[in-house]
Amino acid sequence: MIKTLHIGCDHAAVDLKDLLVNALKDRYEVVDHGTYSHESCDYPDYAHAVCRAVEKDPESNGILLCGTGIGMSIAANRHDKIRAALCTTELHASFTRRHNDANVLCLGARMTGEELAMAIVETFLHTDFEGGRHLRRIAKLSISNEAE
Ligand code: RB5
């Protein structure tokens, strides 16, 4: 089964988004939620569009890109079923899949070069969640499941 990837960015990251879409579109069902130009826009609009799509299809993953990756990760993590991770190294990508079962990867186009960004994406997409004790911890991420 081909995995669906929902991808979105703001104006600061259009070039990196286009590069990733092109690199991934033959291997994944890539849904490009925009933005599509360098015209200034608001990153939460794209974060919420991608996160809603991932929440609707839990088998899918999201990739969100802005200048730093920080705004996207803040917006994305307001969604209850989203575990978004801002990654600057392949090791971050590996651990956040193995331990946090992250379903959205955030990258900063002004912080991370294209080659490294691509390597981080590949690691994120090819690393499995370890489950076990991490399942309990992930359940506690929701405030409503907080320990007494
Ligand atoms: C846009 O200038 C910039 O603020 C945005 O891309 C992002 O870095 C926000 O966190």
Short mmCIF file of C-alpha atoms and ligand atoms in Angstrom, two decimals:
data_model
loop_
_atom_site.label_atom_id
_atom_site.label_comp_id
_atom_site.label_asym_id
_atom_site.label_seq_id
_atom_site.Cartn_x
_atom_site.Cartn_y
_atom_site.Cartn_z
CA MET A 1 0.00 0.00 0.00
CA ILE A 2 1.31 3.43 -0.93
CA LYS A 3 1.50 5.76 2.03
CA THR A 4 -0.10 9.19 1.80
CA LEU A 5 1.98 12.23 2.69
CA HIS A 6 0.33 15.58 3.35
CA ILE A 7 2.77 18.42 2.85
CA GLY A 8 2.42 22.13 3.49
CA CYS A 9 4.61 25.19 3.85
CA ASP A 10 4.64 28.96 4.06
CA HIS A 11 6.37 31.38 1.68
CA ALA A 12 9.75 30.85 3.37
CA ALA A 13 9.84 27.19 2.40
CA VAL A 14 8.18 26.89 -1.04
CA ASP A 15 11.39 25.89 -2.78
CA LEU A 16 12.16 23.15 -0.25
CA LYS A 17 8.55 21.97 -0.38
CA ASP A 18 8.64 21.72 -4.19
CA LEU A 19 11.92 19.82 -4.02
CA LEU A 20 10.48 17.33 -1.52
CA VAL A 21 7.25 16.90 -3.49
CA ASN A 22 9.26 16.09 -6.61
CA ALA A 23 11.55 13.70 -4.79
CA LEU A 24 8.69 11.82 -3.08
CA LYS A 25 5.82 11.83 -5.57
CA ASP A 26 6.82 8.60 -7.35
CA ARG A 27 7.00 6.61 -4.12
CA TYR A 28 4.16 8.15 -2.08
CA GLU A 29 0.72 9.61 -2.61
CA VAL A 30 1.75 13.22 -2.04
CA VAL A 31 -0.96 15.79 -1.32
CA ASP A 32 0.43 19.31 -1.67
CA HIS A 33 -1.62 21.68 0.51
CA GLY A 34 0.41 24.76 -0.57
CA THR A 35 1.45 27.47 -0.34
CA TYR A 36 2.37 27.64 -4.00
CA SER A 37 4.18 30.99 -4.31
CA HIS A 38 6.68 33.18 -2.50
CA GLU A 39 3.96 35.67 -1.62
CA SER A 40 3.85 36.27 2.12
CA CYS A 41 1.31 34.10 3.94
CA ASP A 42 0.50 32.79 7.42
CA TYR A 43 2.02 29.43 8.38
CA PRO A 44 -0.82 28.34 10.74
CA ASP A 45 -3.23 28.17 7.79
CA TYR A 46 -1.11 25.46 6.17
CA ALA A 47 -0.29 23.71 9.44
CA HIS A 48 -3.97 23.30 10.24
CA ALA A 49 -4.86 22.09 6.72
CA VAL A 50 -2.17 19.39 6.83
CA CYS A 51 -2.95 18.35 10.41
CA ARG A 52 -6.68 18.03 9.74
CA ALA A 53 -5.88 15.78 6.77
CA VAL A 54 -3.53 13.60 8.87
CA GLU A 55 -6.10 13.38 11.67
CA LYS A 56 -8.68 12.18 9.12
CA ASP A 57 -6.32 9.52 7.78
CA PRO A 58 -4.22 8.16 10.68
CA GLU A 59 -2.19 5.98 8.29
CA SER A 60 -0.83 9.10 6.59
CA ASN A 61 2.02 11.38 7.65
CA GLY A 62 2.48 15.12 7.41
CA ILE A 63 5.45 17.27 6.51
CA LEU A 64 5.34 20.97 7.45
CA LEU A 65 7.93 23.50 6.43
CA CYS A 66 8.46 27.14 7.36
CA GLY A 67 11.51 29.35 7.86
CA THR A 68 12.51 27.89 11.21
CA GLY A 69 10.08 24.99 11.51
CA ILE A 70 9.11 26.36 14.92
CA GLY A 71 5.84 28.10 14.02
CA MET A 72 4.65 25.04 12.14
CA SER A 73 5.45 22.75 15.06
CA ILE A 74 3.67 25.01 17.58
CA ALA A 75 0.56 25.17 15.38
CA ALA A 76 0.58 21.46 14.57
CA ASN A 77 0.89 20.35 18.19
CA ARG A 78 -2.35 22.12 19.09
CA HIS A 79 -4.14 19.29 17.28
CA ASP A 80 -5.07 16.52 19.65
CA LYS A 81 -4.05 13.61 17.43
CA ILE A 82 -0.90 15.21 16.04
CA ARG A 83 2.58 14.56 17.35
CA ALA A 84 4.72 16.99 15.39
CA ALA A 85 8.50 17.01 15.69
CA LEU A 86 10.85 19.73 14.53
CA CYS A 87 13.97 17.89 13.40
CA THR A 88 17.37 19.30 12.56
CA THR A 89 19.27 16.00 12.40
CA GLU A 90 18.61 12.48 11.17
CA LEU A 91 18.99 11.31 14.78
CA HIS A 92 16.07 13.53 15.83
CA ALA A 93 13.99 11.99 13.04
CA SER A 94 14.92 8.47 14.08
CA PHE A 95 14.19 8.98 17.78
CA THR A 96 10.97 10.87 17.26
CA ARG A 97 9.62 8.00 15.16
CA ARG A 98 10.91 5.27 17.50
CA HIS A 99 9.91 6.89 20.80
CA ASN A 100 7.22 9.52 20.06
CA ASP A 101 5.50 7.92 17.06
CA ALA A 102 5.60 11.40 15.50
CA ASN A 103 3.13 11.67 12.64
CA VAL A 104 4.17 15.10 11.40
CA LEU A 105 7.72 16.15 10.57
CA CYS A 106 8.58 19.86 10.74
CA LEU A 107 11.60 21.36 9.04
CA GLY A 108 13.06 24.86 8.88
CA ALA A 109 13.97 25.80 5.34
CA ARG A 110 16.13 28.71 6.54
CA MET A 111 17.92 26.47 9.04
CA THR A 112 18.43 23.15 7.28
CA GLY A 113 20.01 22.68 3.85
CA GLU A 114 18.23 20.75 1.12
CA GLU A 115 20.43 17.66 1.25
CA LEU A 116 20.11 17.29 5.02
CA ALA A 117 16.38 18.01 4.86
CA MET A 118 15.96 15.20 2.35
CA ALA A 119 17.96 12.80 4.54
CA ILE A 120 15.85 13.74 7.58
CA VAL A 121 12.66 13.08 5.59
CA GLU A 122 13.91 9.66 4.44
CA THR A 123 14.85 8.67 8.00
CA PHE A 124 11.49 9.85 9.31
CA LEU A 125 9.61 7.85 6.68
CA HIS A 126 11.66 4.67 7.11
CA THR A 127 11.79 4.39 10.89
CA ASP A 128 9.13 2.48 12.84
CA PHE A 129 7.63 3.22 16.25
CA GLU A 130 8.98 0.88 18.95
CA GLY A 131 5.74 0.72 20.96
CA GLY A 132 6.07 -0.86 24.44
CA ARG A 133 6.61 1.69 27.21
CA HIS A 134 6.39 4.52 24.69
CA LEU A 135 2.70 3.78 24.09
CA ARG A 136 1.92 4.65 27.72
CA ARG A 137 3.89 7.89 27.48
CA ILE A 138 2.23 8.91 24.25
CA ALA A 139 -1.20 8.35 25.83
CA LYS A 140 -0.18 10.79 28.58
CA LEU A 141 0.54 13.55 26.06
CA SER A 142 -3.16 14.43 26.12
CA ILE A 143 -3.89 16.67 29.09
CA SER A 144 -7.04 14.64 29.77
CA ASN A 145 -4.85 11.54 30.38
CA GLU A 146 -2.46 13.31 32.75
CA ALA A 147 -1.38 11.26 35.79
CA GLU A 148 -3.04 12.36 39.07
C1 RB5 B 1 8.16 33.80 8.12
O1 RB5 B 1 8.89 34.97 7.97
C2 RB5 B 1 8.62 33.03 9.35
O2 RB5 B 1 8.22 33.70 10.51
C3 RB5 B 1 8.05 31.63 9.33
O3 RB5 B 1 8.46 30.99 8.17
C4 RB5 B 1 8.48 30.70 10.45
O4 RB5 B 1 9.85 30.69 10.60
C5 RB5 B 1 7.76 30.84 11.71
O5 RB5 B 1 8.00 30.12 12.68
#
